[in-house]
PDB file of C-alpha atoms and ligand atoms in Angstrom:
ATOM      1  CA  MET A   1      90.119  69.402 113.798  1.00 88.00           C
ATOM      2  CA  GLY A   2      87.558  69.137 111.003  1.00 86.00           C
ATOM      3  CA  PRO A   3      87.994  68.437 107.285  1.00 83.00           C
ATOM      4  CA  LEU A   4      89.417  71.923 106.648  1.00 78.00           C
ATOM      5  CA  GLY A   5      92.235  71.225 109.071  1.00 78.00           C
ATOM      6  CA  ALA A   6      93.654  68.014 110.503  1.00 84.00           C
ATOM      7  CA  ASN A   7      90.533  66.032 109.525  1.00 87.00           C
ATOM      8  CA  LEU A   8      90.368  64.087 112.788  1.00 93.00           C
ATOM      9  CA  TYR A   9      87.787  61.385 113.343  1.00 96.00           C
ATOM     10  CA  PRO A  10      85.102  62.395 115.865  1.00 96.00           C
ATOM     11  CA  GLU A  11      86.631  59.969 118.420  1.00 97.00           C
ATOM     12  CA  GLN A  12      90.044  61.626 118.056  1.00 97.00           C
ATOM     13  CA  GLY A  13      88.576  65.124 118.204  1.00 97.00           C
ATOM     14  CA  ALA A  14      86.492  64.272 121.265  1.00 98.00           C
ATOM     15  CA  ALA A  15      89.556  62.903 123.089  1.00 98.00           C
ATOM     16  CA  LEU A  16      91.478  66.092 122.322  1.00 97.00           C
ATOM     17  CA  LEU A  17      88.592  68.282 123.476  1.00 98.00           C
ATOM     18  CA  LEU A  18      88.275  66.287 126.691  1.00 98.00           C
ATOM     19  CA  SER A  19      91.973  66.871 127.379  1.00 98.00           C
ATOM     20  CA  ALA A  20      91.403  70.583 126.796  1.00 98.00           C
ATOM     21  CA  PHE A  21      88.392  70.668 129.134  1.00 98.00           C
ATOM     22  CA  GLU A  22      90.380  68.891 131.855  1.00 97.00           C
ATOM     23  CA  LEU A  23      93.077  71.558 131.482  1.00 96.00           C
ATOM     24  CA  GLY A  24      90.580  74.394 131.936  1.00 96.00           C
ATOM     25  CA  VAL A  25      89.544  75.286 128.383  1.00 97.00           C
ATOM     26  CA  ASN A  26      85.851  76.204 128.519  1.00 96.00           C
ATOM     27  CA  PHE A  27      85.166  77.952 125.211  1.00 97.00           C
ATOM     28  CA  ILE A  28      84.802  76.383 121.752  1.00 97.00           C
ATOM     29  CA  ASP A  29      84.628  78.218 118.456  1.00 97.00           C
ATOM     30  CA  THR A  30      83.018  76.196 115.702  1.00 97.00           C
ATOM     31  CA  ALA A  31      80.879  76.687 112.585  1.00 97.00           C
ATOM     32  CA  GLU A  32      78.360  74.895 110.433  1.00 95.00           C
ATOM     33  CA  TYR A  33      81.052  74.925 107.751  1.00 92.00           C
ATOM     34  CA  TYR A  34      83.786  73.361 109.928  1.00 92.00           C
ATOM     35  CA  ARG A  35      81.908  70.053 110.082  1.00 93.00           C
ATOM     36  CA  ASN A  36      83.085  69.183 113.577  1.00 96.00           C
ATOM     37  CA  TYR A  37      79.822  69.186 115.566  1.00 97.00           C
ATOM     38  CA  ALA A  38      80.119  65.393 115.964  1.00 97.00           C
ATOM     39  CA  HIS A  39      83.514  65.791 117.653  1.00 98.00           C
ATOM     40  CA  ILE A  40      82.113  68.376 120.072  1.00 98.00           C
ATOM     41  CA  ARG A  41      78.937  66.448 120.835  1.00 98.00           C
ATOM     42  CA  LEU A  42      80.909  63.320 121.666  1.00 98.00           C
ATOM     43  CA  ALA A  43      83.239  65.256 123.972  1.00 98.00           C
ATOM     44  CA  LEU A  44      80.329  66.915 125.766  1.00 97.00           C
ATOM     45  CA  GLN A  45      78.632  63.529 126.263  1.00 97.00           C
ATOM     46  CA  ARG A  46      81.744  62.274 128.027  1.00 97.00           C
ATOM     47  CA  PHE A  47      82.509  65.360 130.098  1.00 97.00           C
ATOM     48  CA  LYS A  48      81.224  65.573 133.644  1.00 96.00           C
ATOM     49  CA  LYS A  49      80.222  69.250 133.404  1.00 96.00           C
ATOM     50  CA  PRO A  50      79.072  69.768 129.791  1.00 96.00           C
ATOM     51  CA  GLU A  51      76.997  72.808 130.720  1.00 95.00           C
ATOM     52  CA  SER A  52      80.189  74.626 131.768  1.00 97.00           C
ATOM     53  CA  ILE A  53      81.441  74.661 128.155  1.00 98.00           C
ATOM     54  CA  ILE A  54      80.471  77.721 126.108  1.00 98.00           C
ATOM     55  CA  ILE A  55      80.020  77.012 122.397  1.00 98.00           C
ATOM     56  CA  SER A  56      80.039  79.648 119.700  1.00 98.00           C
ATOM     57  CA  SER A  57      78.962  78.585 116.228  1.00 98.00           C
ATOM     58  CA  LYS A  58      78.208  80.415 113.015  1.00 98.00           C
ATOM     59  CA  THR A  59      76.642  80.084 109.590  1.00 98.00           C
ATOM     60  CA  LEU A  60      77.475  81.277 106.101  1.00 96.00           C
ATOM     61  CA  ALA A  61      73.714  81.307 105.369  1.00 97.00           C
ATOM     62  CA  PRO A  62      72.790  83.908 102.759  1.00 96.00           C
ATOM     63  CA  ASP A  63      69.058  83.910 103.532  1.00 98.00           C
ATOM     64  CA  ASP A  64      66.381  83.122 106.093  1.00 98.00           C
ATOM     65  CA  ARG A  65      65.703  79.515 105.080  1.00 98.00           C
ATOM     66  CA  SER A  66      69.315  78.419 105.241  1.00 98.00           C
ATOM     67  CA  ALA A  67      69.877  80.331 108.499  1.00 98.00           C
ATOM     68  CA  ALA A  68      66.872  78.624 110.116  1.00 98.00           C
ATOM     69  CA  PHE A  69      68.228  75.261 108.975  1.00 98.00           C
ATOM     70  CA  ALA A  70      71.685  76.119 110.361  1.00 98.00           C
ATOM     71  CA  VAL A  71      70.294  77.038 113.784  1.00 98.00           C
ATOM     72  CA  GLU A  72      68.260  73.839 114.030  1.00 98.00           C
ATOM     73  CA  GLU A  73      71.153  71.746 112.769  1.00 98.00           C
ATOM     74  CA  ALA A  74      73.434  73.205 115.466  1.00 98.00           C
ATOM     75  CA  ARG A  75      70.889  72.607 118.233  1.00 98.00           C
ATOM     76  CA  LEU A  76      70.349  69.002 117.186  1.00 98.00           C
ATOM     77  CA  ALA A  77      73.962  68.181 116.412  1.00 97.00           C
ATOM     78  CA  LEU A  78      75.315  69.778 119.586  1.00 97.00           C
ATOM     79  CA  ASN A  79      72.410  68.500 121.697  1.00 95.00           C
ATOM     80  CA  ARG A  80      71.646  71.940 123.111  1.00 97.00           C
ATOM     81  CA  ASP A  81      68.183  73.490 123.453  1.00 96.00           C
ATOM     82  CA  MET A  82      69.704  76.952 123.671  1.00 98.00           C
ATOM     83  CA  LEU A  83      72.835  77.924 121.741  1.00 98.00           C
ATOM     84  CA  ASP A  84      75.247  80.121 123.720  1.00 98.00           C
ATOM     85  CA  ILE A  85      76.473  82.161 120.754  1.00 98.00           C
ATOM     86  CA  PHE A  86      75.491  81.992 117.082  1.00 98.00           C
ATOM     87  CA  LEU A  87      76.958  84.314 114.466  1.00 98.00           C
ATOM     88  CA  LEU A  88      76.629  85.241 110.833  1.00 98.00           C
ATOM     89  CA  HIS A  89      79.893  83.854 109.495  1.00 97.00           C
ATOM     90  CA  GLU A  90      82.244  86.052 107.489  1.00 95.00           C
ATOM     91  CA  ILE A  91      80.533  89.374 106.919  1.00 96.00           C
ATOM     92  CA  ARG A  92      82.699  90.919 104.210  1.00 93.00           C
ATOM     93  CA  ASN A  93      81.295  94.448 104.068  1.00 93.00           C
ATOM     94  CA  ARG A  94      78.153  96.465 104.739  1.00 90.00           C
ATOM     95  CA  SER A  95      76.386  95.370 101.558  1.00 95.00           C
ATOM     96  CA  ASP A  96      77.115  91.727 102.430  1.00 94.00           C
ATOM     97  CA  PHE A  97      75.445  92.277 105.817  1.00 95.00           C
ATOM     98  CA  GLU A  98      72.475  93.963 104.140  1.00 95.00           C
ATOM     99  CA  SER A  99      72.113  91.188 101.576  1.00 97.00           C
ATOM    100  CA  ARG A 100      71.978  88.644 104.410  1.00 97.00           C
ATOM    101  CA  SER A 101      69.311  90.556 106.352  1.00 98.00           C
ATOM    102  CA  GLY A 102      66.918  87.584 106.139  1.00 98.00           C
ATOM    103  CA  ALA A 103      69.483  85.374 107.872  1.00 98.00           C
ATOM    104  CA  TRP A 104      70.135  88.068 110.505  1.00 98.00           C
ATOM    105  CA  GLN A 105      66.401  88.338 111.162  1.00 98.00           C
ATOM    106  CA  VAL A 106      66.302  84.590 111.858  1.00 98.00           C
ATOM    107  CA  LEU A 107      69.030  85.002 114.495  1.00 98.00           C
ATOM    108  CA  ARG A 108      67.195  87.979 116.043  1.00 98.00           C
ATOM    109  CA  ASN A 109      63.966  85.968 116.265  1.00 98.00           C
ATOM    110  CA  ALA A 110      65.814  82.963 117.683  1.00 98.00           C
ATOM    111  CA  LYS A 111      67.263  85.170 120.413  1.00 98.00           C
ATOM    112  CA  LYS A 112      63.820  86.611 121.178  1.00 98.00           C
ATOM    113  CA  ASN A 113      62.415  83.077 121.417  1.00 98.00           C
ATOM    114  CA  GLY A 114      65.173  81.868 123.742  1.00 98.00           C
ATOM    115  CA  VAL A 115      66.804  79.587 121.171  1.00 98.00           C
ATOM    116  CA  ILE A 116      70.069  81.566 121.043  1.00 98.00           C
ATOM    117  CA  LYS A 117      71.481  83.497 123.981  1.00 98.00           C
ATOM    118  CA  ASN A 118      73.823  85.847 122.069  1.00 98.00           C
ATOM    119  CA  ILE A 119      73.989  86.754 118.383  1.00 98.00           C
ATOM    120  CA  GLY A 120      76.596  88.529 116.311  1.00 98.00           C
ATOM    121  CA  ILE A 121      78.969  88.364 113.390  1.00 98.00           C
ATOM    122  CA  SER A 122      82.408  87.161 112.396  1.00 98.00           C
ATOM    123  CA  SER A 123      84.563  89.172 110.029  1.00 97.00           C
ATOM    124  CA  HIS A 124      88.071  89.726 108.705  1.00 95.00           C
ATOM    125  CA  SER A 125      87.266  93.397 108.044  1.00 96.00           C
ATOM    126  CA  ALA A 126      88.185  96.228 110.420  1.00 97.00           C
ATOM    127  CA  ALA A 127      85.410  98.372 108.893  1.00 97.00           C
ATOM    128  CA  VAL A 128      82.780  95.690 109.562  1.00 98.00           C
ATOM    129  CA  VAL A 129      83.988  95.316 113.157  1.00 98.00           C
ATOM    130  CA  ALA A 130      83.752  99.094 113.665  1.00 98.00           C
ATOM    131  CA  ALA A 131      80.167  99.067 112.336  1.00 98.00           C
ATOM    132  CA  ALA A 132      79.177  96.041 114.438  1.00 98.00           C
ATOM    133  CA  ALA A 133      80.704  97.711 117.506  1.00 98.00           C
ATOM    134  CA  VAL A 134      77.950 100.343 117.452  1.00 98.00           C
ATOM    135  CA  ASP A 135      75.089  98.062 116.363  1.00 98.00           C
ATOM    136  CA  PRO A 136      72.865  97.586 119.432  1.00 98.00           C
ATOM    137  CA  GLU A 137      71.666  94.169 118.213  1.00 98.00           C
ATOM    138  CA  VAL A 138      75.138  92.650 117.992  1.00 98.00           C
ATOM    139  CA  ASP A 139      76.156  90.881 121.213  1.00 98.00           C
ATOM    140  CA  VAL A 140      79.365  89.156 120.073  1.00 98.00           C
ATOM    141  CA  ILE A 141      82.032  89.908 117.471  1.00 98.00           C
ATOM    142  CA  HIS A 142      84.552  87.327 116.264  1.00 98.00           C
ATOM    143  CA  CYS A 143      87.313  89.132 114.398  1.00 98.00           C
ATOM    144  CA  MET A 144      90.649  88.624 112.721  1.00 96.00           C
ATOM    145  CA  LEU A 145      93.627  89.798 114.790  1.00 97.00           C
ATOM    146  CA  ASN A 146      97.320  88.998 114.610  1.00 95.00           C
ATOM    147  CA  TYR A 147     100.391  91.065 115.261  1.00 95.00           C
ATOM    148  CA  THR A 148     101.399  91.492 111.601  1.00 93.00           C
ATOM    149  CA  GLY A 149      97.877  92.345 110.431  1.00 93.00           C
ATOM    150  CA  VAL A 150      98.018  89.623 107.763  1.00 89.00           C
ATOM    151  CA  GLY A 151      94.531  88.957 106.424  1.00 89.00           C
ATOM    152  CA  ILE A 152      92.893  92.005 108.043  1.00 94.00           C
ATOM    153  CA  LEU A 153      90.717  93.712 105.424  1.00 93.00           C
ATOM    154  CA  ASP A 154      89.866  97.432 105.205  1.00 95.00           C
ATOM    155  CA  GLY A 155      92.612  98.469 107.593  1.00 95.00           C
ATOM    156  CA  GLY A 156      95.422  97.162 109.748  1.00 95.00           C
ATOM    157  CA  VAL A 157      96.095  96.075 113.308  1.00 97.00           C
ATOM    158  CA  GLU A 158      95.466  99.522 114.803  1.00 97.00           C
ATOM    159  CA  ASP A 159      92.105  99.832 113.025  1.00 98.00           C
ATOM    160  CA  MET A 160      91.040  96.415 114.259  1.00 98.00           C
ATOM    161  CA  LEU A 161      92.143  97.206 117.818  1.00 98.00           C
ATOM    162  CA  ALA A 162      90.169 100.472 117.666  1.00 98.00           C
ATOM    163  CA  GLY A 163      87.047  98.560 116.561  1.00 98.00           C
ATOM    164  CA  ILE A 164      87.544  96.028 119.366  1.00 98.00           C
ATOM    165  CA  ALA A 165      87.949  98.846 121.918  1.00 98.00           C
ATOM    166  CA  LEU A 166      84.712 100.441 120.706  1.00 98.00           C
ATOM    167  CA  ALA A 167      82.895  97.114 120.875  1.00 98.00           C
ATOM    168  CA  LYS A 168      84.110  96.471 124.415  1.00 98.00           C
ATOM    169  CA  ALA A 169      83.148 100.011 125.464  1.00 98.00           C
ATOM    170  CA  ASN A 170      79.656  99.215 124.171  1.00 98.00           C
ATOM    171  CA  GLY A 171      79.454  96.059 126.255  1.00 98.00           C
ATOM    172  CA  LYS A 172      79.963  93.462 123.521  1.00 98.00           C
ATOM    173  CA  GLY A 173      81.839  90.200 123.753  1.00 98.00           C
ATOM    174  CA  VAL A 174      84.835  89.974 121.435  1.00 98.00           C
ATOM    175  CA  TYR A 175      86.987  86.988 120.587  1.00 98.00           C
ATOM    176  CA  THR A 176      89.707  86.903 118.009  1.00 98.00           C
ATOM    177  CA  MET A 177      90.775  84.475 115.285  1.00 97.00           C
ATOM    178  CA  LYS A 178      93.845  83.662 113.202  1.00 93.00           C
ATOM    179  CA  ALA A 179      96.488  84.690 115.717  1.00 95.00           C
ATOM    180  CA  ILE A 180      99.006  82.803 113.564  1.00 90.00           C
ATOM    181  CA  GLY A 181      97.532  84.091 110.305  1.00 87.00           C
ATOM    182  CA  GLY A 182      95.879  80.789 109.397  1.00 80.00           C
ATOM    183  CA  GLY A 183      99.335  79.180 109.414  1.00 78.00           C
ATOM    184  CA  SER A 184     101.269  81.887 107.573  1.00 77.00           C
ATOM    185  CA  LEU A 185     102.958  82.958 110.869  1.00 83.00           C
ATOM    186  CA  MET A 186     103.616  79.385 111.967  1.00 79.00           C
ATOM    187  CA  ASN A 187     107.386  79.887 111.894  1.00 77.00           C
ATOM    188  CA  GLN A 188     106.910  82.588 114.556  1.00 87.00           C
ATOM    189  CA  ALA A 189     104.032  80.914 116.335  1.00 89.00           C
ATOM    190  CA  LYS A 190     105.262  81.661 119.850  1.00 91.00           C
ATOM    191  CA  LYS A 191     105.591  85.376 119.203  1.00 93.00           C
ATOM    192  CA  ALA A 192     102.263  85.500 117.360  1.00 94.00           C
ATOM    193  CA  LEU A 193     100.321  83.589 120.003  1.00 95.00           C
ATOM    194  CA  THR A 194     101.837  85.309 123.020  1.00 95.00           C
ATOM    195  CA  TRP A 195     101.039  88.670 121.391  1.00 97.00           C
ATOM    196  CA  ALA A 196      97.425  87.599 120.813  1.00 97.00           C
ATOM    197  CA  PHE A 197      97.074  86.250 124.371  1.00 97.00           C
ATOM    198  CA  ALA A 198      98.540  89.479 125.817  1.00 97.00           C
ATOM    199  CA  GLN A 199      95.955  91.758 124.181  1.00 97.00           C
ATOM    200  CA  PRO A 200      93.928  93.182 127.076  1.00 97.00           C
ATOM    201  CA  LEU A 201      90.605  93.789 125.296  1.00 97.00           C
ATOM    202  CA  PRO A 202      89.395  90.546 123.685  1.00 98.00           C
ATOM    203  CA  ASP A 203      87.552  88.118 125.943  1.00 97.00           C
ATOM    204  CA  ALA A 204      89.040  85.061 124.253  1.00 96.00           C
ATOM    205  CA  VAL A 205      91.362  83.907 121.510  1.00 96.00           C
ATOM    206  CA  ALA A 206      90.240  81.041 119.264  1.00 96.00           C
ATOM    207  CA  VAL A 207      93.248  78.789 118.677  1.00 93.00           C
ATOM    208  CA  GLY A 208      93.136  75.552 116.748  1.00 89.00           C
ATOM    209  CA  CYS A 209      95.080  72.457 117.696  1.00 89.00           C
ATOM    210  CA  LYS A 210      95.215  69.028 116.157  1.00 89.00           C
ATOM    211  CA  ASP A 211      96.891  67.020 118.919  1.00 92.00           C
ATOM    212  CA  LYS A 212      97.857  67.134 122.562  1.00 94.00           C
ATOM    213  CA  THR A 213     101.336  68.477 121.806  1.00 93.00           C
ATOM    214  CA  GLU A 214      99.841  71.580 120.205  1.00 93.00           C
ATOM    215  CA  LEU A 215      97.263  71.881 122.977  1.00 95.00           C
ATOM    216  CA  LEU A 216      99.929  71.838 125.705  1.00 95.00           C
ATOM    217  CA  THR A 217     102.105  74.241 123.728  1.00 94.00           C
ATOM    218  CA  ASN A 218      99.249  76.715 123.290  1.00 94.00           C
ATOM    219  CA  LEU A 219      98.299  76.512 126.953  1.00 95.00           C
ATOM    220  CA  GLY A 220     101.929  76.836 128.075  1.00 95.00           C
ATOM    221  CA  TRP A 221     102.360  80.016 126.064  1.00 94.00           C
ATOM    222  CA  LEU A 222      99.007  81.301 127.338  1.00 95.00           C
ATOM    223  CA  HIS A 223     100.352  80.940 130.883  1.00 94.00           C
ATOM    224  CA  GLY A 224     103.678  82.616 130.012  1.00 93.00           C
ATOM    225  CA  GLU A 225     105.657  79.386 130.265  1.00 94.00           C
ATOM    226  CA  ASP A 226     108.145  77.666 127.986  1.00 91.00           C
ATOM    227  CA  PRO A 227     106.390  74.323 127.500  1.00 91.00           C
ATOM    228  CA  PRO A 228     108.724  71.438 126.547  1.00 89.00           C
ATOM    229  CA  GLU A 229     106.067  70.222 124.075  1.00 87.00           C
ATOM    230  CA  ALA A 230     106.786  73.248 121.851  1.00 86.00           C
ATOM    231  CA  GLU A 231     109.935  71.486 120.623  1.00 81.00           C
ATOM    232  CA  GLN A 232     107.831  68.680 119.174  1.00 79.00           C
ATOM    233  CA  CYS A 233     105.282  70.877 117.377  1.00 73.00           C
ATOM    234  CA  ARG A 234     105.511  70.278 113.673  1.00 61.00           C
ATOM    235  CA  MET A 235     105.247  73.178 111.267  1.00 50.00           C
ATOM    236  CA  LEU A 236     101.924  73.027 109.508  1.00 51.00           C
ATOM    237  CA  SER A 237     102.391  72.161 105.885  1.00 59.00           C
ATOM    238  CA  ARG A 238      98.893  72.406 104.531  1.00 68.00           C
ATOM    239  CA  ARG A 239      98.035  72.992 100.929  1.00 80.00           C
ATOM    240  CA  LEU A 240      95.056  73.409  98.662  1.00 87.00           C
ATOM    241  CA  ILE A 241      94.423  70.787  95.998  1.00 88.00           C
ATOM    242  CA  PHE A 242      92.479  71.497  92.812  1.00 92.00           C
ATOM    243  CA  ASP A 243      90.943  68.459  91.181  1.00 90.00           C
ATOM    244  CA  ASP A 244      89.453  68.735  87.677  1.00 92.00           C
ATOM    245  CA  CYS A 245      89.108  72.547  87.790  1.00 95.00           C
ATOM    246  CA  HIS A 246      86.622  73.990  85.252  1.00 94.00           C
ATOM    247  CA  ALA A 247      88.286  77.441  85.317  1.00 95.00           C
ATOM    248  CA  CYS A 248      85.006  79.204  86.151  1.00 96.00           C
ATOM    249  CA  GLY A 249      86.661  81.718  88.495  1.00 96.00           C
ATOM    250  CA  ALA A 250      84.105  81.473  91.319  1.00 95.00           C
ATOM    251  CA  CYS A 251      86.791  80.654  93.895  1.00 95.00           C
ATOM    252  CA  VAL A 252      88.962  83.545  92.703  1.00 96.00           C
ATOM    253  CA  LYS A 253      86.069  85.953  93.235  1.00 94.00           C
ATOM    254  CA  ARG A 254      85.403  84.482  96.678  1.00 92.00           C
ATOM    255  CA  CYS A 255      88.950  84.826  98.016  1.00 93.00           C
ATOM    256  CA  ALA A 256      89.252  88.245  99.651  1.00 88.00           C
ATOM    257  CA  ASN A 257      92.973  87.770 100.247  1.00 88.00           C
ATOM    258  CA  GLY A 258      94.134  87.642  96.649  1.00 92.00           C
ATOM    259  CA  ALA A 259      95.436  84.111  97.172  1.00 93.00           C
ATOM    260  CA  LEU A 260      93.838  82.818  93.959  1.00 96.00           C
ATOM    261  CA  THR A 261      94.139  83.927  90.367  1.00 96.00           C
ATOM    262  CA  LEU A 262      92.807  82.385  87.185  1.00 96.00           C
ATOM    263  CA  SER A 263      94.831  81.029  84.294  1.00 94.00           C
ATOM    264  CA  GLU A 264      93.621  79.312  81.149  1.00 91.00           C
ATOM    265  CA  ASP A 265      94.161  75.987  82.877  1.00 91.00           C
ATOM    266  CA  GLY A 266      92.251  76.906  86.005  1.00 94.00           C
ATOM    267  CA  ALA A 267      92.710  78.364  89.472  1.00 95.00           C
ATOM    268  CA  VAL A 268      96.249  79.186  90.601  1.00 95.00           C
ATOM    269  CA  TRP A 269      96.990  79.175  94.336  1.00 95.00           C
ATOM    270  CA  HIS A 270      99.363  81.708  95.926  1.00 92.00           C
ATOM    271  CA  GLU A 271     100.314  80.035  99.170  1.00 86.00           C
ATOM    272  CA  GLU A 272     101.971  83.094 100.723  1.00 82.00           C
ATOM    273  CA  LYS A 273      98.635  84.946 100.766  1.00 86.00           C
ATOM    274  CA  CYS A 274      96.436  82.033 101.865  1.00 86.00           C
ATOM    275  CA  LEU A 275      94.815  82.011 105.324  1.00 83.00           C
ATOM    276  CA  PHE A 276      93.255  78.552 104.953  1.00 82.00           C
ATOM    277  CA  CYS A 277      89.812  79.935 105.686  1.00 82.00           C
ATOM    278  CA  GLY A 278      88.316  77.464 103.198  1.00 83.00           C
ATOM    279  CA  TYR A 279      85.802  79.905 101.736  1.00 85.00           C
ATOM    280  CA  CYS A 280      86.995  79.165  98.195  1.00 90.00           C
ATOM    281  CA  ALA A 281      86.190  75.472  98.639  1.00 87.00           C
ATOM    282  CA  ALA A 282      82.634  76.358  99.647  1.00 83.00           C
ATOM    283  CA  ALA A 283      82.285  78.578  96.572  1.00 89.00           C
ATOM    284  CA  CYS A 284      83.345  75.969  94.002  1.00 91.00           C
ATOM    285  CA  PRO A 285      80.246  74.636  92.226  1.00 92.00           C
ATOM    286  CA  TRP A 286      82.122  71.457  91.233  1.00 88.00           C
ATOM    287  CA  PHE A 287      83.671  70.681  94.638  1.00 87.00           C
ATOM    288  CA  CYS A 288      87.133  70.757  93.077  1.00 92.00           C
ATOM    289  CA  ILE A 289      88.986  72.232  96.059  1.00 90.00           C
ATOM    290  CA  SER A 290      90.161  70.187  99.000  1.00 83.00           C
ATOM    291  CA  PHE A 291      92.842  70.507 101.671  1.00 76.00           C
ATOM    292  CA  ALA A 292      95.854  68.281 102.233  1.00 72.00           C
TER     293      ALA A 292
HETATM  294  S1  SF4 B   1      92.720  80.631  98.773  1.00 85.98           S
HETATM  295 FE1  SF4 B   1      90.839  79.851  99.749  1.00 85.98          FE
HETATM  296  S2  SF4 B   1      91.549  79.145 101.751  1.00 85.98           S
HETATM  297 FE2  SF4 B   1      93.156  80.523 100.957  1.00 85.98          FE
HETATM  298  S3  SF4 B   1      92.633  82.569 101.744  1.00 85.98           S
HETATM  299 FE3  SF4 B   1      91.641  82.396  99.718  1.00 85.98          FE
HETATM  300  S4  SF4 B   1      89.561  81.668 100.183  1.00 85.98           S
HETATM  301 FE4  SF4 B   1      90.808  81.277 102.025  1.00 85.98          FE
HETATM  302  S1  SF4 B   2      85.491  77.511  91.575  1.00 85.98           S
HETATM  303 FE1  SF4 B   2      86.165  75.405  91.228  1.00 85.98          FE
HETATM  304  S2  SF4 B   2      85.950  75.075  89.034  1.00 85.98           S
HETATM  305 FE2  SF4 B   2      85.827  77.285  89.375  1.00 85.98          FE
HETATM  306  S3  SF4 B   2      87.961  77.995  89.075  1.00 85.98           S
HETATM  307 FE3  SF4 B   2      87.711  77.567  91.251  1.00 85.98          FE
HETATM  308  S4  SF4 B   2      88.392  75.453  91.544  1.00 85.98           S
HETATM  309 FE4  SF4 B   2      88.046  75.772  89.360  1.00 85.98          FE
END
């Protein structure tokens, strides 16, 4: 619902979240980068049992200072003394995890001091999930999983499922992302979502929705029904926009999915490979990339 997606106003987002809470949804996946804390805070203020809602957030922080800021920002913005779950966002590989050790240390200290209840990582990589599955300090793993394997790095669906099984055997919480491949499986959304919901191991599936029609469709499929609202769901037709590109290549380097290449005129977007994760936009030093 934030600027990377439907770009709802906080009032609109809060109304949608309240509808979800009333229908039994009790788990929210968010991130510093998603810029939707205001939507969540407003919904929690208006909900009769705000403490029953579990919130998982995450930070792209590369170091200790930015991680400490991210934790405090989340606590203030979400109006929570203790965060339920806070993750290092998008660990790409082992060296990425090692280079962010200062940020990880901040999360470890915050857990020790009762500021965060559970810490962990999010990743698109099956190899990272397998490593996190045996790391005793990781409580929660948020990982990429969809039935075609689109977007899974360092392996495929079976590798990711094996990592999830190992994590669960070691007592960790696991919730999955990108069941519809960030939109690339939207034309087979029912199949993709029902497959994700049917997986026995993950504790939850993070599914986005921008209006009540999508919410009711998602919930109908979760419950094995054929919701009439599904007929009215519009195909997502999102795209990336490049404004005044300086052709520096930073976004191309940042995209792990090969969805960007560089020409003399600037970045070139390959829609068929794009997962709409938004990481390229965060990497652009000139703020050239936006979503429409
Ligand atoms: S082009 Fe950008 S939004 Fe698309 S997959 Fe690459 S980093 Fe993510
Ligand atoms: S990072 Fe920004 S300026 Fe550099 S190539 Fe990408 S869009 Fe262009």
